[in-house]
Coordinates of C-alpha atoms and ligand atoms in Angstrom, one line a residue:
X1 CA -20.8 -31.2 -142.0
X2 CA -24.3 -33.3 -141.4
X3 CA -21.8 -35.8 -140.0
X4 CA -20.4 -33.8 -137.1
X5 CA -23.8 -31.5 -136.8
X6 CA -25.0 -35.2 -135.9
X7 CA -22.4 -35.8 -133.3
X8 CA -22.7 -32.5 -131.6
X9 CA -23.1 -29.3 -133.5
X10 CA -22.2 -26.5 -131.0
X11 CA -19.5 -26.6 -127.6
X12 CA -18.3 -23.5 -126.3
X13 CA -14.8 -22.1 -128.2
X14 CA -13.6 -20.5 -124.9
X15 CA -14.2 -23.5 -122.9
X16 CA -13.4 -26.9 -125.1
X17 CA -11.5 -28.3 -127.9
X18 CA -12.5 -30.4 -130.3
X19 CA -11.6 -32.7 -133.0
X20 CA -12.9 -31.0 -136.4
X21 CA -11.0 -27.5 -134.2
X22 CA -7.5 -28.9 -133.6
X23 CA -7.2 -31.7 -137.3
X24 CA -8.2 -28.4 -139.7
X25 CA -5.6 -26.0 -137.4
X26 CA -3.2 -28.7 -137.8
X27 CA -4.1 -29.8 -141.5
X28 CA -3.6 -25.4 -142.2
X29 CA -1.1 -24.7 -140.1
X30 CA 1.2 -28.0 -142.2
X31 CA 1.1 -25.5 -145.2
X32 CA 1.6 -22.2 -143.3
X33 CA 4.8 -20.5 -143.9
X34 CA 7.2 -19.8 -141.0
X35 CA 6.4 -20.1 -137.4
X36 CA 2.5 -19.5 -138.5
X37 CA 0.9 -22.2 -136.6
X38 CA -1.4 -20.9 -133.8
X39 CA -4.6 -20.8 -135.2
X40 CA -8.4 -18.7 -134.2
X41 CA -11.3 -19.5 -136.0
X42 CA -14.1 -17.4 -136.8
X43 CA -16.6 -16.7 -139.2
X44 CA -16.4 -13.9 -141.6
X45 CA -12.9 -12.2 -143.3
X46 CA -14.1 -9.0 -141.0
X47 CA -13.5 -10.5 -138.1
X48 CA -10.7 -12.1 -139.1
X49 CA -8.9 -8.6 -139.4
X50 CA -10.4 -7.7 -136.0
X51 CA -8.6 -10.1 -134.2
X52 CA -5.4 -9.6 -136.1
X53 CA -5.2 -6.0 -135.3
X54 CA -6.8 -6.6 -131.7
X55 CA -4.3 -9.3 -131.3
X56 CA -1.2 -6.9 -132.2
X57 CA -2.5 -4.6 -129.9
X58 CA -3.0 -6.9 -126.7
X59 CA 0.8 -8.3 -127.9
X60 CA 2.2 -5.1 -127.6
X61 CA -0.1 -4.2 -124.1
X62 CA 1.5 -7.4 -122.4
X63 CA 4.9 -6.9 -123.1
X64 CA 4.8 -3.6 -121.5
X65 CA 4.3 -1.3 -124.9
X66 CA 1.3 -0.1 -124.6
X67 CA 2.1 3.1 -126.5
X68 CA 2.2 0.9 -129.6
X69 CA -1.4 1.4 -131.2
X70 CA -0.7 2.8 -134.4
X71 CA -1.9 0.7 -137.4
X72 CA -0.5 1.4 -141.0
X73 CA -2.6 0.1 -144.2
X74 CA -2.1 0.7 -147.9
X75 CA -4.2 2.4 -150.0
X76 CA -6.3 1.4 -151.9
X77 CA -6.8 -1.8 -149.7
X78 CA -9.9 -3.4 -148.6
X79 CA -9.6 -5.5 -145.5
X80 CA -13.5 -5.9 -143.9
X81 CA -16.6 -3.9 -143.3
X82 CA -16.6 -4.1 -139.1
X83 CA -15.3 -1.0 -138.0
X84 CA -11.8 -1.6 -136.9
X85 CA -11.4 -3.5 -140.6
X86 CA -12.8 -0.7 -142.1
X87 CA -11.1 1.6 -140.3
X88 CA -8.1 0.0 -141.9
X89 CA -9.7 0.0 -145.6
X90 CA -9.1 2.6 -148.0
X91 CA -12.8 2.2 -149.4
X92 CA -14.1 5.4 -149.2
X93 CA -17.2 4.8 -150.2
X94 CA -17.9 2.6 -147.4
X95 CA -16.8 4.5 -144.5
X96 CA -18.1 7.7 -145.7
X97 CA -21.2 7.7 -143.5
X98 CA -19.3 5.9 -140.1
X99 CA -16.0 8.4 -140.2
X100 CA -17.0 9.6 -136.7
X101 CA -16.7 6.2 -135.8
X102 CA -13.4 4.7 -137.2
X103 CA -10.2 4.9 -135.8
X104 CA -7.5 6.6 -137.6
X105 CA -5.4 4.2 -139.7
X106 CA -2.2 5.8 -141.6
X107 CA -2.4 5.2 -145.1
X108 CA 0.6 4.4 -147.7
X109 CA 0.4 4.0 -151.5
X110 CA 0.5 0.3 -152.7
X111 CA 2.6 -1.0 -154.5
X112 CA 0.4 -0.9 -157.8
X113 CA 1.9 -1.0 -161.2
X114 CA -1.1 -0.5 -162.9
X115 CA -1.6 3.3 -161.5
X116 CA 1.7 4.4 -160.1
X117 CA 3.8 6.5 -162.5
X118 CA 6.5 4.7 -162.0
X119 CA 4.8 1.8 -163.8
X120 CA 6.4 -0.7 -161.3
X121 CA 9.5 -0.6 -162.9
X122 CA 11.4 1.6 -160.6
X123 CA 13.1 -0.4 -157.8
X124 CA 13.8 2.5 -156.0
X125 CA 10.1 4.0 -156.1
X126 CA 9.1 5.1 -152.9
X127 CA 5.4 3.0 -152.9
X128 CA 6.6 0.2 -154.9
X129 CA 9.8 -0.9 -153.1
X130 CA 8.2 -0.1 -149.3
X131 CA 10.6 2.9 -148.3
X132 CA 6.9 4.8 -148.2
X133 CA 6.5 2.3 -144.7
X134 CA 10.0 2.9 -143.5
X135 CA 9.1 6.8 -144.1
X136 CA 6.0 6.6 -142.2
X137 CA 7.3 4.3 -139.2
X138 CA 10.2 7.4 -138.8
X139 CA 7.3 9.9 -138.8
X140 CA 4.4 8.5 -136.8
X141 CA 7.8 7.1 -134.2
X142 CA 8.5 3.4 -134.0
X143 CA 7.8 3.2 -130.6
X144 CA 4.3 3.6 -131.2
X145 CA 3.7 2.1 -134.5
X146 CA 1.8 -1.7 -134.0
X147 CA 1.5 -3.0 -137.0
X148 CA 1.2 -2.4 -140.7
X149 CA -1.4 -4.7 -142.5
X150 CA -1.4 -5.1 -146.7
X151 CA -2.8 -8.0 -148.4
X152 CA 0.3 -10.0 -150.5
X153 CA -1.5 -10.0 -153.5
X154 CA -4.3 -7.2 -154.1
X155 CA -7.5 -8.3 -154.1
X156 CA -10.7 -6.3 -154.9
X157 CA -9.4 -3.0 -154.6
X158 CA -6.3 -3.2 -156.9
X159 CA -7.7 -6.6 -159.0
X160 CA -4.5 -8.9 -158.4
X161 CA -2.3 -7.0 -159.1
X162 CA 1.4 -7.9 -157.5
X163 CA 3.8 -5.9 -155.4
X164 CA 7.7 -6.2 -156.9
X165 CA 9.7 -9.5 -156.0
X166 CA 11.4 -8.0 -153.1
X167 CA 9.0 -6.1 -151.5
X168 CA 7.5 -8.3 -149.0
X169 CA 11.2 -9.3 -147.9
X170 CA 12.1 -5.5 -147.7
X171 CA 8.5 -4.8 -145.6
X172 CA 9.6 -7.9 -143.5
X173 CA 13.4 -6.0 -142.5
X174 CA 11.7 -2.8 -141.7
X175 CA 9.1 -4.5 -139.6
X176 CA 11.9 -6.4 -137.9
X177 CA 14.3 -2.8 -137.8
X178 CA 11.5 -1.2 -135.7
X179 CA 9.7 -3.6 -134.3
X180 CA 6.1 -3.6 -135.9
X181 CA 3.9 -6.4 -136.1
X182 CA 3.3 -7.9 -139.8
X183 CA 0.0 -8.4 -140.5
X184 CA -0.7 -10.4 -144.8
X185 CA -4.2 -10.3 -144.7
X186 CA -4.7 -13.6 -147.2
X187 CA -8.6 -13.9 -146.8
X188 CA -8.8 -13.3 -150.8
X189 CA -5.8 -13.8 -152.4
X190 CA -4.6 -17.4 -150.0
X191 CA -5.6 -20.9 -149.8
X192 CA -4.5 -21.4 -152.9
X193 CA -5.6 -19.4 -155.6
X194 CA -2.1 -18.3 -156.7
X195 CA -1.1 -21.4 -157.2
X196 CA 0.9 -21.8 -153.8
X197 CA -0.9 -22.2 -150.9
X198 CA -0.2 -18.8 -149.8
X199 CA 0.3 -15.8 -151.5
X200 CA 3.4 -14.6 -149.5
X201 CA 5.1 -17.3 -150.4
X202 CA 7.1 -16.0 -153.6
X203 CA 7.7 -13.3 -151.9
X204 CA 10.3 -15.2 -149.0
X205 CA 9.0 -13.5 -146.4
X206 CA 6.7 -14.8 -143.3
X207 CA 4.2 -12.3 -141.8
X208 CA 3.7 -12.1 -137.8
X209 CA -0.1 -12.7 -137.9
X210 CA -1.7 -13.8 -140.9
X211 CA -5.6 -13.5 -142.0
X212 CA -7.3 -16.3 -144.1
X213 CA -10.7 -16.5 -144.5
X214 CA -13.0 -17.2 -147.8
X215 CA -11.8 -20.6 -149.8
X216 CA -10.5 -22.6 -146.6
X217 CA -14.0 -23.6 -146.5
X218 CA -14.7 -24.1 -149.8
X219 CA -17.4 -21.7 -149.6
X220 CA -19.5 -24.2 -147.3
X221 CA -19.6 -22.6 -144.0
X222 CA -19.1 -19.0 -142.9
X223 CA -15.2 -19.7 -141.8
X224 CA -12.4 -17.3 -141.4
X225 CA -9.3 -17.8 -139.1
X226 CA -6.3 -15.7 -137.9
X227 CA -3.1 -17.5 -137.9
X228 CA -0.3 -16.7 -135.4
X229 CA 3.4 -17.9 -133.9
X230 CA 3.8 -18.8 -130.7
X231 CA 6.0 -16.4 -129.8
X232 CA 2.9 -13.7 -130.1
X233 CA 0.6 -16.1 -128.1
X234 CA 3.0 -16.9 -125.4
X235 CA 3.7 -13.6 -124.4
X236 CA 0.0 -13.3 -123.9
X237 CA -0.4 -16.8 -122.5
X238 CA 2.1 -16.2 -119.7
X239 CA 1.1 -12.5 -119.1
X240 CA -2.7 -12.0 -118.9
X241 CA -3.9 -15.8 -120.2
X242 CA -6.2 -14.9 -122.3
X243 CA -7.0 -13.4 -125.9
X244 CA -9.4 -11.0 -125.3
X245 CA -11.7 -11.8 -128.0
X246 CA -14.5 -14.5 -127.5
X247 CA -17.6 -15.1 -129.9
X248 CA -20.2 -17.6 -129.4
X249 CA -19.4 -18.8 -132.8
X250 CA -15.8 -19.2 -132.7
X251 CA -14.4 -22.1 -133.5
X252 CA -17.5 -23.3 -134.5
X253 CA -17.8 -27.4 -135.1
X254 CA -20.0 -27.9 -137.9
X255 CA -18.0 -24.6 -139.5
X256 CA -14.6 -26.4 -138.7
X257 CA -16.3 -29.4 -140.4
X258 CA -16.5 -28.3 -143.8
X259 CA -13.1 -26.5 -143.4
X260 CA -11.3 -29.7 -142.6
X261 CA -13.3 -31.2 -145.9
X262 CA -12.6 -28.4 -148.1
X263 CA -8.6 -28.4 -146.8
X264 CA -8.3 -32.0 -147.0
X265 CA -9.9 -31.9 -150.5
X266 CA -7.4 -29.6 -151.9
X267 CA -4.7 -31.6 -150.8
X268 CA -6.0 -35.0 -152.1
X269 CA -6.8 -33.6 -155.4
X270 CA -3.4 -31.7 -155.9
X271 CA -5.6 -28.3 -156.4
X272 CA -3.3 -25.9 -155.4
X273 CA -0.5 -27.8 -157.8
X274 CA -3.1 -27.4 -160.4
X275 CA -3.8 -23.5 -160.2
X276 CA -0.1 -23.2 -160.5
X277 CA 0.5 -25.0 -163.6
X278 CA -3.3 -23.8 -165.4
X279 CA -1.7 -21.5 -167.2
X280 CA 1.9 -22.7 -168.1
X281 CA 4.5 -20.7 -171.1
X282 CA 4.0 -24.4 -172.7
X283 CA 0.5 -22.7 -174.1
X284 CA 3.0 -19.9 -175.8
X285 CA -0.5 -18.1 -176.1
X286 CA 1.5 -14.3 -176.7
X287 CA 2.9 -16.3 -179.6
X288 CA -0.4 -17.4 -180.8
X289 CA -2.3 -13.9 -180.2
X290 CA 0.3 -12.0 -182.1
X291 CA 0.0 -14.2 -184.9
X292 CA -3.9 -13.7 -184.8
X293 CA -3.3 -10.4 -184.2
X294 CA -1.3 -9.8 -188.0
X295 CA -3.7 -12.0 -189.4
X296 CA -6.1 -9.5 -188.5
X297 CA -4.7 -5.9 -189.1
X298 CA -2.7 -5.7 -186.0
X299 CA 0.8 -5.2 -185.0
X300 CA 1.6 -6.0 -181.5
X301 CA 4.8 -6.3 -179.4
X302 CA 4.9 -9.7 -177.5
X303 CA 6.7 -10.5 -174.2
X304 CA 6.7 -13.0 -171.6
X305 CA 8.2 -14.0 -167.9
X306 CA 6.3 -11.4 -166.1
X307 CA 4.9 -13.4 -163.5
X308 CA 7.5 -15.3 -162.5
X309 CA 10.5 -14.9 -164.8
X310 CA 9.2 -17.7 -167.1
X311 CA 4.9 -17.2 -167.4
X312 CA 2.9 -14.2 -167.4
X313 CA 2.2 -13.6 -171.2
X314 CA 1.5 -10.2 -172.6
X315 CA 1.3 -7.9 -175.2
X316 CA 1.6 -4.4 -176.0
X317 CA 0.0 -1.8 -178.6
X318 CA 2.1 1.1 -179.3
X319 CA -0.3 3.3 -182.0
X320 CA 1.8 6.5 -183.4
X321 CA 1.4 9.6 -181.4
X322 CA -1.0 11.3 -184.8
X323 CA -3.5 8.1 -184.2
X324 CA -7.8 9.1 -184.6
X325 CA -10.2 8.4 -182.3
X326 CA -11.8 6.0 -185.0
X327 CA -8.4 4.4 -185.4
X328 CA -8.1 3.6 -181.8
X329 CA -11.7 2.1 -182.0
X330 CA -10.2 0.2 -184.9
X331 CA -7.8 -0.7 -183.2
X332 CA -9.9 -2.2 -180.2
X333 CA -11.8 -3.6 -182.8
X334 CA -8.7 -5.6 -184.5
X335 CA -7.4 -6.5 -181.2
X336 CA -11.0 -8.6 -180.1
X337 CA -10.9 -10.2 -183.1
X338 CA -7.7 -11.4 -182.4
X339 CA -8.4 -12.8 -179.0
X340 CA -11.4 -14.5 -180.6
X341 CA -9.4 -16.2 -183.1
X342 CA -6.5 -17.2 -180.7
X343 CA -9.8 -18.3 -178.6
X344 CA -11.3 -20.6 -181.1
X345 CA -8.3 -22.1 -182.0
X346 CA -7.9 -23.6 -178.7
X347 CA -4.4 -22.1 -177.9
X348 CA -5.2 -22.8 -174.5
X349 CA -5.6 -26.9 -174.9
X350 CA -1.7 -27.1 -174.7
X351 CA -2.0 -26.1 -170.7
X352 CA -4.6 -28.8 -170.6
X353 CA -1.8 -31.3 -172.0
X354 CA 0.1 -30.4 -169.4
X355 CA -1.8 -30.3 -166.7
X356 CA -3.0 -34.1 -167.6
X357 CA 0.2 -35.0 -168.2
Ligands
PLP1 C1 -8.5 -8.9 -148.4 C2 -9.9 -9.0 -147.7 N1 -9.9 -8.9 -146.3 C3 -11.0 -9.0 -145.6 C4 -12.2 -9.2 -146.3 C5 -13.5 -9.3 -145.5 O1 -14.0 -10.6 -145.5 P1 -15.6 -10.8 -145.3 O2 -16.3 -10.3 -146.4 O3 -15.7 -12.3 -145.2 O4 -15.9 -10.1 -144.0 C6 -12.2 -9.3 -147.7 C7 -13.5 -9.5 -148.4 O5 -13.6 -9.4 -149.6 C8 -11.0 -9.2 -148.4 O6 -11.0 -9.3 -149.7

């Protein structure tokens, strides 16, 4: 960053390229999945959103749609504080003083084991499998539906919590069906932090527009982007010529700087590689807790595979319908001294092995 603050610190986004711009758009858009490799920068997740839903609006303007301006979001689902990004977040508590002033954003369950009744077990549950979108796009009409936004993997509104296997590939057919723009909004969950460097990518599906934002600079510079395929951009290249969306601070050198640092640094050190394998099955910790959990008063039921069919550790408690109050306090009880034990033991140093190895 002092490097390049040195050689110029500020040139115009809507006027000039340079280097630090066009080696981090290429050194992001190498991991991108799909077509994703038409890249805006800017400064904060907000905007980010902004632009992504601005962007699917000005698509659908220029190819002579302009009665697609409909945005669907899920619910809960935090996407930004600027209005439009708001207006798209089910964060009530944020918006509750500004509802005159954000647009109307139809709102679908999420796919959220933890509080759906279904539990995320039922593949054919409405929020959980995506019909809930299909249901909506049929209701609001497809021809004026632009695009549905959701972030792959919840962020700080459902606390990482994962949609089923298919349903990003299912949301991608019913995009495709009636022609709605895609948007994964990846500021929180992407660049690496699931252990791919995108958290769509299990999921086999490629979004139209993609946000990222938060860890693609490491945290150094205020740096967000919007990621796109040059089949959106051309249509707006060859009809009007321009995005309609200039900031001072776009594409900001000394921003792009620590960007191209902080990408390139993940890649030499095999980060991403390493999220993925910090907590492997090799540490067998359900094994290990359940042990600690008889050795301390506690029955549990272990299971593993839920993340990806081979880790995801957990356990369950299961306490007889008759159970006290000061049992299930016991019970809590029992069940922290376990963790502590299966703590202190080191359990854990078996995904260090591994990871070293
Ligand atoms: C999924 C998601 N989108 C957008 C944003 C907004 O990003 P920022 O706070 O940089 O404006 C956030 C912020 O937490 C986020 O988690």
């Amino acid at each position: 960053m002092a490097q390049q603050a040195r050689q110029f610190g500020y040139l115009s986004g809507a006027a000039f390229t340079h280097g630090p711009v066009e080696e981090l758009a290429q050194e992001l858009a190498a991991t991108l999945p799909g077509d994703l490799d038409k890249l805006y920068f800017l400064s904060s997740g907000s905007e980010a959103v902004e632009a992504a839903l601005k962007l699917a609006r000005q698509y659908w303007v220029e190819r002579g749609r302009p009665e697609k301006h409909e945005i669907i979001a899920l619910a809960p689902a935090y996407h930004g504080n600027t209005l439009l990004a708001l207006s798209a977040s089910a964060r009530e508590q944020y918006r509750t003083p500004f509802r005159e002033w954000l647009v109307d954003v139809h709102r679908l369950p999420a796919p959220y084991p933890y509080r759906c009744p279904c539990g995320g077990r039922d593949a054919d549950c409405p929020a959980c499998s995506g019909a809930v979108l299909e249901q909506a796009i049929a209701r609001i009409g497809a021809s004026r539906v632009a695009a549905f936004i959701a972030e792959p993997v919840g962020g700080s509104s459902t606390g990482g919590s994962t949609p089923r296997p298919e349903y990003f590939r299912r949301v991608r057919e019913i995009c495709d069906r009636y022609q709605v723009l895609f948007i994964a909004d990846e500021i929180l969950c992407g660049a690496g932090r699931t252990g791919t460097w995108w958290a769509i990518e299990p999921y086999g599906a490629v979004p139209d527009i993609m946000t990222l934002g938060k860890g693609i600079s490491g945290g150094y510079a205020a740096l967000s982007a919007v990621a796109a395929p040059e089949r959106i951009i051309d249509v707006i290249a060859d009809g009007s010529g321009s995005f309609l969306h200039a900031q001072t601070f776009s594409h900001h050198p000394v921003a792009c700087a620590a960007g191209l640092a902080a990408v390139r640094y993940l890649k030499r050190h095999g980060l991403v590689e390493r999220c993925a394998a910090l907590v492997p099955r090799a540490a067998r910790f359900a094994e290990a807790f359940t042990e600690a959990a008889q050795q301390a008063g506690l029955v549990v039921w272990p299971n593993v595979g839920h993340a990806d069919g081979t880790n995801g550790d957990l356990v369950m408690i299961a306490p007889p319908f008759v159970v006290t109050e000061p049992e299930i306090d016991e019970i809590v009880r029992r069940l922290a001294e376990a963790l502590e034990m299966t703590l202190q033991r080191g359990q854990l140093s078996a995904s260090r092995t591994v990871i070293e190895a």
